Short mmCIF file of C-alpha atoms and ligand atoms in Angstrom, two decimals:
data_model
loop_
_atom_site.label_atom_id
_atom_site.label_comp_id
_atom_site.label_asym_id
_atom_site.label_seq_id
_atom_site.Cartn_x
_atom_site.Cartn_y
_atom_site.Cartn_z
CA MET H 1 63.26 69.80 70.80
CA GLU H 2 65.71 68.15 68.47
CA ARG H 3 69.20 69.50 68.80
CA ASN H 4 70.18 70.89 65.42
CA THR H 5 73.69 72.01 66.34
CA THR H 6 76.56 70.15 64.70
CA THR H 7 79.00 68.83 67.25
CA ILE H 8 82.54 68.30 66.00
CA SER H 9 83.43 64.73 66.92
CA ARG H 10 86.30 63.73 69.20
CA GLU H 11 87.82 61.93 66.17
CA ASP H 12 87.79 65.16 64.16
CA ILE H 13 89.61 67.03 66.92
CA ALA H 14 92.04 64.08 67.31
CA ARG H 15 92.80 64.43 63.58
CA GLN H 16 93.55 68.13 64.11
CA MET H 17 95.89 67.16 66.96
CA ASP H 18 97.64 64.80 64.51
CA TYR H 19 98.17 67.78 62.19
CA CYS H 20 99.60 69.68 65.18
CA HIS H 21 102.09 66.92 65.84
CA ALA H 22 103.05 66.70 62.15
CA VAL H 23 103.74 70.46 62.15
CA ALA H 24 105.66 70.10 65.44
CA GLN H 25 107.92 67.52 63.73
CA LEU H 26 108.61 69.93 60.87
CA ASN H 27 109.31 72.70 63.37
CA ALA H 28 111.68 70.47 65.36
CA GLN H 29 114.00 70.42 62.33
CA ARG H 30 114.52 74.19 62.50
CA PRO H 31 117.70 75.54 64.07
CA GLN H 32 115.63 77.49 66.63
CA PRO H 33 112.12 76.94 67.98
CA PRO H 34 109.75 79.06 65.84
CA LEU H 35 107.65 81.88 67.28
CA ALA H 36 104.04 82.97 66.75
CA PHE H 37 102.35 86.33 67.29
CA VAL H 38 98.58 86.33 67.87
CA ASP H 39 97.07 89.81 67.64
CA THR H 40 93.47 90.08 68.86
CA TYR H 41 90.84 92.74 68.11
CA GLY H 42 87.24 92.94 69.28
CA CYS H 43 85.30 91.41 72.13
CA GLN H 44 86.04 88.77 74.78
CA GLN H 45 84.65 86.14 72.44
CA ASN H 46 87.63 86.84 70.19
CA GLU H 47 90.00 86.83 73.18
CA ALA H 48 88.65 83.38 74.05
CA ASP H 49 89.11 82.20 70.44
CA SER H 50 92.69 83.50 70.43
CA GLU H 51 93.41 81.41 73.53
CA ARG H 52 92.43 78.35 71.48
CA ILE H 53 94.53 79.46 68.51
CA ARG H 54 97.48 79.79 70.93
CA GLY H 55 96.65 76.35 72.34
CA TYR H 56 96.89 74.81 68.88
CA LEU H 57 100.07 76.81 68.06
CA GLN H 58 101.74 75.55 71.23
CA GLU H 59 100.94 71.96 70.23
CA MET H 60 102.50 72.74 66.84
CA GLY H 61 105.76 73.63 68.58
CA TYR H 62 105.52 77.42 68.48
CA GLY H 63 106.65 79.73 71.25
CA PHE H 64 105.09 83.20 71.52
CA THR H 65 106.23 86.74 70.80
CA GLN H 66 104.59 90.15 70.64
CA ASP H 67 107.02 91.32 67.97
CA GLU H 68 105.98 90.79 64.37
CA GLU H 69 109.63 91.00 63.24
CA GLN H 70 110.41 87.92 65.35
CA ALA H 71 107.35 85.93 64.33
CA ASP H 72 107.35 82.93 62.01
CA VAL H 73 103.54 82.92 62.12
CA ILE H 74 101.34 85.99 62.56
CA VAL H 75 97.63 85.45 63.30
CA ILE H 76 95.37 88.52 63.25
CA ASN H 77 92.04 87.73 64.91
CA THR H 78 89.72 90.48 63.71
CA CYS H 79 86.50 92.27 64.66
CA ALA H 80 83.88 93.55 62.23
CA ILE H 81 81.61 95.42 64.60
CA ARG H 82 82.44 98.95 63.37
CA GLU H 83 84.29 100.41 60.42
CA HIS H 84 87.03 101.84 62.60
CA ALA H 85 87.99 98.34 63.81
CA GLU H 86 88.22 97.14 60.22
CA GLN H 87 90.31 100.12 59.07
CA ARG H 88 92.86 99.45 61.81
CA VAL H 89 93.21 95.82 60.75
CA LEU H 90 93.57 96.66 57.06
CA GLY H 91 96.19 99.30 57.90
CA ASN H 92 98.22 96.87 59.99
CA LEU H 93 97.79 94.09 57.46
CA GLY H 94 99.06 96.37 54.69
CA ALA H 95 102.16 97.28 56.72
CA LEU H 96 103.03 93.59 57.14
CA VAL H 97 104.03 93.40 53.48
CA HIS H 98 107.33 95.06 54.45
CA VAL H 99 107.85 92.79 57.45
CA LYS H 100 107.30 89.73 55.29
CA ARG H 101 109.77 91.01 52.68
CA ARG H 102 112.42 90.81 55.41
CA HIS H 103 111.17 87.33 56.49
CA PRO H 104 110.18 85.45 53.34
CA GLY H 105 109.10 82.26 55.16
CA GLN H 106 106.71 84.09 57.45
CA LEU H 107 103.05 82.92 57.44
CA ILE H 108 100.42 85.64 57.73
CA CYS H 109 96.93 84.53 58.78
CA LEU H 110 93.71 86.53 59.05
CA CYS H 111 90.78 85.13 61.02
CA GLY H 112 87.82 86.22 63.13
CA CYS H 113 84.64 88.08 62.28
CA MET H 114 86.04 90.38 59.61
CA ALA H 115 87.66 87.49 57.75
CA GLN H 116 84.20 85.90 57.49
CA GLU H 117 82.81 88.86 55.51
CA ALA H 118 82.76 87.90 51.81
CA HIS H 119 83.91 91.31 50.58
CA VAL H 120 86.88 91.31 52.99
CA ALA H 121 88.04 87.82 52.01
CA GLN H 122 87.78 88.86 48.35
CA LYS H 123 89.76 92.05 48.92
CA VAL H 124 92.49 90.16 50.78
CA LYS H 125 92.65 87.55 48.01
CA GLU H 126 93.13 90.22 45.35
CA SER H 127 95.02 93.05 47.04
CA TYR H 128 96.85 91.59 50.06
CA ARG H 129 98.79 88.85 48.35
CA HIS H 130 101.22 88.49 51.25
CA VAL H 131 98.40 87.00 53.35
CA ASP H 132 98.66 83.20 53.28
CA LEU H 133 95.59 82.06 55.19
CA VAL H 134 92.10 83.48 55.71
CA PHE H 135 89.64 81.49 57.85
CA GLY H 136 86.32 82.28 59.52
CA PRO H 137 85.19 81.61 63.12
CA GLN H 138 83.10 78.60 62.07
CA VAL H 139 86.21 76.62 61.00
CA LEU H 140 88.64 77.75 63.71
CA TRP H 141 88.75 74.14 64.92
CA ARG H 142 90.52 73.23 61.64
CA PHE H 143 93.38 75.73 62.09
CA PRO H 144 96.15 73.03 62.43
CA GLU H 145 95.10 71.46 59.13
CA PHE H 146 95.37 74.86 57.40
CA ILE H 147 98.86 75.54 58.81
CA HIS H 148 99.96 72.02 57.83
CA SER H 149 98.75 72.63 54.28
CA LEU H 150 100.65 75.94 54.07
CA LEU H 151 103.85 74.26 55.24
CA THR H 152 103.59 71.19 53.01
CA ALA H 153 101.77 72.30 49.86
CA ARG H 154 101.99 75.35 47.64
CA GLY H 155 99.40 78.07 47.57
CA ARG H 156 97.26 80.20 49.83
CA VAL H 157 94.32 78.87 51.87
CA PHE H 158 90.90 80.59 51.98
CA GLN H 159 88.33 78.92 54.25
CA THR H 160 85.30 81.03 55.08
CA PRO H 161 82.36 78.69 54.47
CA ASP H 162 78.96 80.16 55.27
CA LEU H 163 77.97 77.65 57.97
CA PRO H 164 75.49 78.00 60.84
CA GLY H 165 78.37 76.99 63.14
CA SER H 166 79.22 74.07 65.38
CA ILE H 167 80.44 73.18 68.86
CA ALA H 168 83.97 71.82 69.21
CA GLU H 169 85.17 70.50 72.57
CA GLY H 170 88.72 69.47 73.42
CA ILE H 171 90.69 72.19 71.61
CA PRO H 172 93.80 73.01 73.69
CA VAL H 173 93.92 76.43 75.38
CA VAL H 174 96.76 78.75 76.35
CA ARG H 175 95.25 81.40 78.62
CA GLN H 176 96.62 84.94 78.78
CA ASP H 177 95.91 85.56 82.45
CA LYS H 178 96.39 83.62 85.68
CA VAL H 179 93.61 85.30 87.65
CA LYS H 180 90.76 85.94 85.23
CA ALA H 181 89.42 83.45 82.71
CA TRP H 182 86.86 83.50 79.91
CA VAL H 183 84.54 80.54 79.43
CA SER H 184 82.38 80.56 76.29
CA ILE H 185 79.02 78.99 77.11
CA MET H 186 77.47 79.53 73.71
CA TYR H 187 78.32 80.85 70.27
CA GLY H 188 76.55 82.89 67.59
CA CYS H 189 73.47 85.07 67.76
CA ASN H 190 69.88 84.80 66.49
CA ASN H 191 68.76 88.32 67.24
CA PHE H 192 69.58 90.18 64.04
CA CYS H 193 69.51 93.67 65.52
CA SER H 194 69.26 95.70 62.33
CA TYR H 195 72.66 97.43 62.70
CA CYS H 196 74.70 94.40 63.74
CA ILE H 197 77.04 92.17 61.75
CA VAL H 198 77.53 89.51 64.44
CA PRO H 199 74.75 87.06 63.39
CA TYR H 200 76.12 87.06 59.83
CA VAL H 201 79.70 86.28 60.80
CA ARG H 202 79.25 84.18 63.95
CA GLY H 203 76.40 81.95 62.81
CA ARG H 204 73.36 80.74 64.76
CA GLU H 205 72.99 80.53 68.53
CA ARG H 206 74.31 77.23 69.92
CA SER H 207 74.96 76.22 73.52
CA ARG H 208 77.71 74.05 74.96
CA GLN H 209 76.57 71.15 77.09
CA PRO H 210 76.31 72.21 80.76
CA GLU H 211 78.61 69.37 81.89
CA ASP H 212 81.39 70.63 79.57
CA ILE H 213 81.03 74.16 80.95
CA LEU H 214 80.94 72.97 84.56
CA SER H 215 84.01 70.80 84.18
CA GLU H 216 85.94 73.68 82.55
CA VAL H 217 85.03 76.01 85.42
CA ARG H 218 85.90 73.33 88.00
CA GLN H 219 89.32 72.93 86.43
CA LEU H 220 89.92 76.70 86.34
CA VAL H 221 89.04 76.99 90.02
CA GLU H 222 91.43 74.14 90.83
CA GLU H 223 94.15 75.98 88.88
CA GLY H 224 93.58 79.03 91.10
CA TYR H 225 91.49 81.28 88.83
CA LYS H 226 89.45 83.74 90.88
CA ASP H 227 87.36 85.62 88.34
CA ILE H 228 85.44 83.66 85.73
CA THR H 229 83.36 85.27 82.99
CA LEU H 230 80.76 83.19 81.18
CA LEU H 231 80.61 84.43 77.59
CA GLY H 232 78.04 84.59 74.84
CA GLN H 233 76.47 87.25 72.61
CA ASN H 234 73.20 86.75 74.45
CA VAL H 235 73.77 84.52 77.48
CA ASN H 236 70.12 84.86 78.52
CA SER H 237 69.06 82.55 75.74
CA TYR H 238 71.53 79.85 76.82
CA GLY H 239 70.23 76.31 76.65
CA LYS H 240 67.23 76.79 74.39
CA ASP H 241 68.79 74.54 71.76
CA LEU H 242 69.91 71.75 74.12
CA GLU H 243 68.35 68.28 74.02
CA ASN H 244 67.44 68.73 77.67
CA PRO H 245 66.68 72.45 77.67
CA MET H 246 67.86 74.41 80.67
CA ASP H 247 68.04 78.16 81.12
CA PHE H 248 70.89 80.50 81.94
CA ALA H 249 69.70 81.05 85.53
CA ASP H 250 69.95 77.28 86.17
CA LEU H 251 73.43 77.19 84.68
CA LEU H 252 74.46 80.11 86.87
CA SER H 253 73.20 78.27 90.00
CA GLN H 254 75.17 75.18 89.04
CA VAL H 255 78.37 77.16 88.47
CA ASN H 256 77.76 78.87 91.83
CA ASP H 257 77.62 75.41 93.48
CA ILE H 258 81.21 74.62 92.44
CA PRO H 259 83.30 74.76 95.64
CA GLY H 260 85.97 77.46 95.91
CA ASP H 261 86.52 81.17 96.49
CA PHE H 262 85.88 82.79 93.11
CA LEU H 263 83.65 85.32 91.37
CA ILE H 264 81.31 84.59 88.49
CA ARG H 265 80.59 87.21 85.84
CA PHE H 266 78.72 86.91 82.57
CA MET H 267 78.16 88.86 79.39
CA THR H 268 76.31 89.90 77.32
CA SER H 269 72.68 89.92 78.44
CA HIS H 270 69.89 90.94 76.10
CA PRO H 271 67.11 92.88 77.87
CA LYS H 272 64.31 91.01 76.12
CA ASP H 273 65.51 87.70 77.65
CA ALA H 274 66.61 88.97 81.09
CA THR H 275 64.09 87.40 83.48
CA GLN H 276 63.00 87.87 87.06
CA LYS H 277 64.31 84.34 87.65
CA LEU H 278 67.77 85.49 86.50
CA PHE H 279 67.69 88.47 88.88
CA GLU H 280 66.58 86.26 91.80
CA THR H 281 69.34 83.78 90.98
CA MET H 282 71.92 86.60 90.94
CA ALA H 283 70.66 87.84 94.32
CA ARG H 284 70.79 84.33 95.83
CA CYS H 285 74.14 83.10 94.44
CA GLU H 286 76.94 84.48 96.61
CA LYS H 287 79.66 83.96 93.96
CA VAL H 288 77.80 85.81 91.22
CA ALA H 289 79.24 89.34 91.09
CA PRO H 290 76.70 92.12 91.76
CA VAL H 291 77.02 93.59 88.28
CA LEU H 292 74.95 93.46 85.12
CA HIS H 293 75.91 94.63 81.65
CA LEU H 294 72.49 95.18 80.06
CA PRO H 295 72.79 97.09 76.78
CA PHE H 296 69.78 99.24 75.88
CA GLN H 297 71.30 100.86 72.74
CA ALA H 298 68.71 103.67 72.51
CA GLY H 299 66.06 105.28 74.72
CA ASN H 300 63.44 105.99 72.08
CA ASP H 301 60.79 103.38 71.29
CA ARG H 302 60.63 104.15 67.57
CA ILE H 303 64.40 103.72 67.28
CA LEU H 304 64.36 100.53 69.39
CA LYS H 305 61.76 99.14 66.99
CA VAL H 306 63.78 99.88 63.84
CA MET H 307 66.84 98.50 65.62
CA ASN H 308 64.81 95.28 66.02
CA ARG H 309 65.65 95.14 69.74
CA ARG H 310 62.21 93.77 70.61
CA HIS H 311 61.75 95.71 73.85
CA THR H 312 60.53 99.19 74.73
CA ARG H 313 62.20 101.74 76.98
CA GLU H 314 59.59 101.15 79.68
CA GLN H 315 60.01 97.35 79.58
CA TYR H 316 63.74 97.87 79.96
CA LEU H 317 63.36 100.30 82.85
CA GLU H 318 60.88 97.96 84.58
CA LYS H 319 63.54 95.23 84.54
CA ILE H 320 66.16 97.58 85.96
CA ARG H 321 63.76 98.60 88.76
CA ALA H 322 63.03 94.95 89.59
CA LEU H 323 66.74 94.17 89.71
CA LYS H 324 67.55 97.19 91.91
CA ALA H 325 64.77 96.14 94.29
CA LEU H 326 66.49 92.75 94.72
CA ILE H 327 70.14 93.94 94.69
CA PRO H 328 70.22 97.62 95.74
CA ASP H 329 74.00 98.00 95.22
CA ILE H 330 73.98 96.40 91.77
CA VAL H 331 76.59 97.87 89.42
CA LEU H 332 75.02 98.54 86.01
CA THR H 333 76.71 99.08 82.66
CA SER H 334 75.38 99.34 79.12
CA ASP H 335 76.16 99.84 75.44
CA VAL H 336 74.64 102.79 73.60
CA ILE H 337 74.58 103.67 69.90
CA VAL H 338 74.30 107.34 68.89
CA GLY H 339 73.24 108.38 65.39
CA PHE H 340 71.31 105.30 64.27
CA PRO H 341 69.86 106.05 60.78
CA GLY H 342 66.95 108.47 61.13
CA GLU H 343 67.41 109.11 64.88
CA THR H 344 66.60 112.79 65.52
CA THR H 345 68.23 114.83 68.27
CA GLU H 346 64.90 114.81 70.10
CA GLU H 347 64.80 111.01 69.96
CA PHE H 348 68.42 110.87 71.10
CA GLU H 349 67.43 112.88 74.18
CA ASP H 350 65.35 109.86 75.29
CA THR H 351 68.67 108.04 75.59
CA LEU H 352 69.88 110.72 78.04
CA LYS H 353 66.70 110.21 80.08
CA VAL H 354 67.52 106.51 80.50
CA LEU H 355 70.99 107.44 81.81
CA GLU H 356 69.46 109.84 84.31
CA GLU H 357 67.03 107.24 85.62
CA VAL H 358 69.32 104.19 85.69
CA ARG H 359 72.59 105.95 86.63
CA TYR H 360 75.02 103.47 85.11
CA ASP H 361 78.42 103.02 86.67
CA ALA H 362 79.97 102.93 83.20
CA LEU H 363 78.79 103.11 79.63
CA PHE H 364 80.25 101.91 76.33
CA THR H 365 79.26 104.52 73.75
CA PHE H 366 79.42 104.13 69.98
CA ILE H 367 78.59 106.22 66.96
CA TYR H 368 76.56 104.17 64.50
CA SER H 369 78.70 102.59 61.79
CA PRO H 370 77.00 101.06 58.71
CA ARG H 371 77.84 97.39 58.15
CA VAL H 372 77.55 95.80 54.69
CA GLY H 373 74.65 93.37 54.46
CA THR H 374 72.71 94.60 57.51
CA PRO H 375 69.22 96.16 57.09
CA ALA H 376 70.25 99.44 58.79
CA ALA H 377 72.95 100.05 56.19
CA LYS H 378 70.17 100.55 53.61
CA MET H 379 68.16 103.00 55.76
CA ASP H 380 68.10 106.75 55.16
CA ASP H 381 70.66 108.46 57.36
CA PRO H 382 70.19 112.20 56.90
CA MET H 383 71.78 113.55 60.11
CA PRO H 384 75.13 115.26 59.45
CA ARG H 385 78.13 113.79 61.22
CA GLU H 386 78.72 116.99 63.20
CA GLU H 387 75.28 116.71 64.79
CA LYS H 388 75.87 113.05 65.67
CA LEU H 389 79.18 114.05 67.23
CA ARG H 390 77.52 116.82 69.24
CA ASN H 391 74.97 114.32 70.58
CA PHE H 392 77.70 111.81 71.29
CA ASN H 393 79.65 114.41 73.30
CA ARG H 394 76.53 115.31 75.31
CA LEU H 395 76.08 111.62 76.13
CA VAL H 396 79.70 111.20 77.21
CA ALA H 397 79.62 114.36 79.34
CA LEU H 398 76.48 113.21 81.18
CA GLN H 399 77.92 109.74 81.78
CA ASP H 400 81.26 111.18 82.97
CA GLN H 401 79.40 113.20 85.56
CA ILE H 402 77.38 110.16 86.72
CA SER H 403 80.48 107.91 86.81
CA GLU H 404 82.35 110.50 88.85
CA GLU H 405 79.48 110.80 91.36
CA LYS H 406 79.08 107.03 91.63
CA HIS H 407 82.81 106.55 92.12
CA ALA H 408 82.96 109.32 94.76
CA ALA H 409 80.36 107.42 96.79
CA TYR H 410 82.94 104.64 97.38
CA ILE H 411 85.32 106.96 99.27
CA GLY H 412 85.62 105.93 102.92
CA LYS H 413 84.30 102.41 102.30
CA THR H 414 86.31 99.21 102.67
CA VAL H 415 85.69 96.79 99.81
CA ARG H 416 86.86 93.22 99.25
CA CYS H 417 88.65 93.41 95.90
CA LEU H 418 90.55 91.02 93.68
CA ILE H 419 94.12 92.22 93.14
CA ASP H 420 94.54 91.50 89.45
CA GLY H 421 97.83 93.01 88.36
CA GLN H 422 100.55 95.60 88.57
CA GLY H 423 99.90 99.01 87.02
CA ASP H 424 102.13 101.83 85.79
CA ASP H 425 101.40 104.27 88.64
CA ALA H 426 104.42 104.44 90.99
CA GLU H 427 102.38 105.62 93.97
CA TYR H 428 99.58 103.07 93.42
CA PRO H 429 101.47 100.10 91.98
CA PHE H 430 98.72 97.46 92.01
CA THR H 431 95.41 97.23 90.23
CA ALA H 432 92.33 95.59 91.67
CA ARG H 433 88.66 95.13 90.83
CA THR H 434 85.67 95.60 93.07
CA PRO H 435 83.07 92.81 92.89
CA GLY H 436 81.20 95.16 90.54
CA ASN H 437 84.33 95.27 88.33
CA ARG H 438 85.30 98.90 88.99
CA LEU H 439 89.04 99.50 88.62
CA VAL H 440 90.92 100.33 91.84
CA ARG H 441 94.53 101.58 91.94
CA VAL H 442 96.08 100.25 95.11
CA LYS H 443 98.83 101.45 97.47
CA GLY H 444 100.59 98.93 99.72
CA GLY H 445 100.87 95.19 99.28
CA THR H 446 103.39 93.02 97.46
CA ALA H 447 103.52 90.97 94.27
CA ASP H 448 102.25 88.01 96.35
CA ASP H 449 98.91 89.75 96.68
CA VAL H 450 98.24 89.50 92.94
CA GLY H 451 95.54 86.91 92.37
CA GLN H 452 94.16 87.24 95.92
CA PHE H 453 91.10 88.90 97.43
CA ARG H 454 92.09 91.73 99.79
CA GLU H 455 90.24 94.34 101.84
CA ILE H 456 90.87 97.76 100.23
CA HIS H 457 90.08 101.03 101.95
CA ILE H 458 88.92 103.47 99.23
CA THR H 459 90.55 106.88 99.63
CA GLY H 460 89.98 108.62 96.30
CA ALA H 461 88.17 108.48 92.97
CA ASN H 462 87.78 110.08 89.57
CA LYS H 463 85.52 109.28 86.63
CA TRP H 464 87.68 106.38 85.47
CA SER H 465 88.80 104.64 88.63
CA LEU H 466 89.02 104.39 92.40
CA TYR H 467 92.12 104.75 94.60
CA GLY H 468 92.70 102.76 97.77
CA GLU H 469 95.00 101.21 100.32
CA MET H 470 95.37 97.61 101.34
CA THR H 471 94.19 97.32 104.92
CA GLU H 472 95.03 93.74 105.93
CA LYS H 473 96.35 90.45 104.70
N1 SAH N 501 75.60 90.92 71.94
C1 SAH N 501 75.80 92.16 72.54
C2 SAH N 501 76.63 93.15 71.77
C3 SAH N 501 77.78 92.79 70.97
S1 SAH N 501 78.44 94.07 70.02
C4 SAH N 501 74.45 92.80 72.77
O1 SAH N 501 73.50 92.48 72.12
O2 SAH N 501 74.40 93.70 73.56
C5 SAH N 501 78.84 95.30 71.22
C6 SAH N 501 78.18 96.61 70.99
O3 SAH N 501 78.63 97.21 69.80
C7 SAH N 501 76.67 96.57 70.83
O4 SAH N 501 76.01 96.45 72.04
C8 SAH N 501 76.39 97.89 70.16
O5 SAH N 501 76.21 98.92 71.10
C9 SAH N 501 77.67 98.15 69.37
N2 SAH N 501 77.44 97.99 67.94
C10 SAH N 501 77.07 96.88 67.27
N3 SAH N 501 76.94 97.13 65.95
C11 SAH N 501 77.23 98.45 65.79
C12 SAH N 501 77.26 99.31 64.66
N4 SAH N 501 76.95 98.88 63.45
N5 SAH N 501 77.61 100.60 64.86
C13 SAH N 501 77.92 101.06 66.09
N6 SAH N 501 77.90 100.28 67.19
C14 SAH N 501 77.56 98.99 67.05
FE1 SF4 N 502 74.39 92.00 67.62
FE2 SF4 N 502 71.97 92.21 68.62
FE3 SF4 N 502 73.16 89.82 68.52
FE4 SF4 N 502 74.03 91.67 70.21
S1 SF4 N 502 72.03 90.68 70.25
S2 SF4 N 502 75.27 90.40 68.88
S3 SF4 N 502 73.73 93.56 69.09
S4 SF4 N 502 72.51 91.06 66.78
FE1 F3S N 503 83.72 92.04 67.00
FE2 F3S N 503 83.08 89.61 66.33
FE3 F3S N 503 83.13 90.29 68.85
S1 F3S N 503 82.44 91.44 65.29
S2 F3S N 503 82.60 92.43 68.82
S3 F3S N 503 84.86 90.24 67.52
S4 F3S N 503 81.76 88.83 67.91
#
């Protein structure tokens, strides 16, 4: 198959680095080094993008702050998945008008999925005149050029071209964490689930070359990272667009072969593309964490069909059974939408049946939110909000009960966990993650344990987390 993905050339990235250095020279003339604030909404994909924005900003001579009053540049990396996420961004963006009045030279930039929506860019152009730069995910690699233009020419910059998207290697990265790292393996989505905005704002599915992914993971392991998550909207279709096609299971095996003591996670998997080969690879690869996030969205076949998910409830459950047969202690999580247009309460109850059979460790639950331009937004949606809320609360109550029971089953066990940080609980000062990514609050240990695997004896649990004690060094 011919590869139809545009790859941004090394020369193009080198030109962006030249813009970085030109901006750094301008910044060097300031009395104090300038500061940037990068505020991220949405999924890990956006977190990973923000690490690249920070990488570029560092090359441009910016330090970092979390305080918008201190910032010379503010970058808001947005999410468009539900209306609530958008309202929060617009509220915060509106409030920045006062901050900017106190700091006239401040640059305010809006990027990410929401910025890519035509009606949002238009609204910002007309009604948020304090915003200097709006750019979409497809042109993130040109961020230095945009900042250079703002600093050297007059006028605002709007760059949200409707492109299928590209692959850009060699953008600098400033990571937020020293223990856990995100590695994007692909971008975009081709699935067009009828409720979802992602394919419209993130472009078509495109895979990074395996050697680029492997060398990034190798470097992270050398730097001491212990928990690496391979990212994509649908990692199970990785590689289909490569010149030498390979599948996600093969990539996972190759990442597993990298020497070192680290865990491999991945998300998100689409049920229609989750194969027996993937499950066997997970079972065989000792570094691949025993956890799968496999969203099913709804338990009713009619709803799944109008959602354009391209699988039935039974096909989904068959896959879960096959996986449990191979990895009996697999930790399972999922996303669920309640109140899809036309879903009746009876149809919603099929969703509860899936929970009862699968018994997820955790669930991410959402009330359907119409997104401009998606097919579902034009569908009849007669159910009153109160009824959707009632159904939503039933779903949460059932999952809370299951999570609590699943967590209680850990009590008395000793589990090898990754100590990943310090929490705010005085009695249990450290936080850790089980291989299945359940949160553990930990007693004992010292700051030196952060970033290390330790045996934790689990002594307590509730529906949100586990409690434990460090048993050895
Ligand atoms: N690529 C992933 C999901 C990314 S979005 C996948 O296919 O599973 C994360 C979750 O947000 C989705 O799984 C879905 O449950 C939810 N979601 C997406 N669009 C939504 C909408 N319009 N309203 C409510 N929830 C939505
Ligand atoms: Fe959205 Fe579906 Fe793509 Fe996930 S697979 S990002 S839900 S369109
Ligand atoms: Fe949101 Fe974009 Fe991720 S819409 S969920 S930030 S891909």
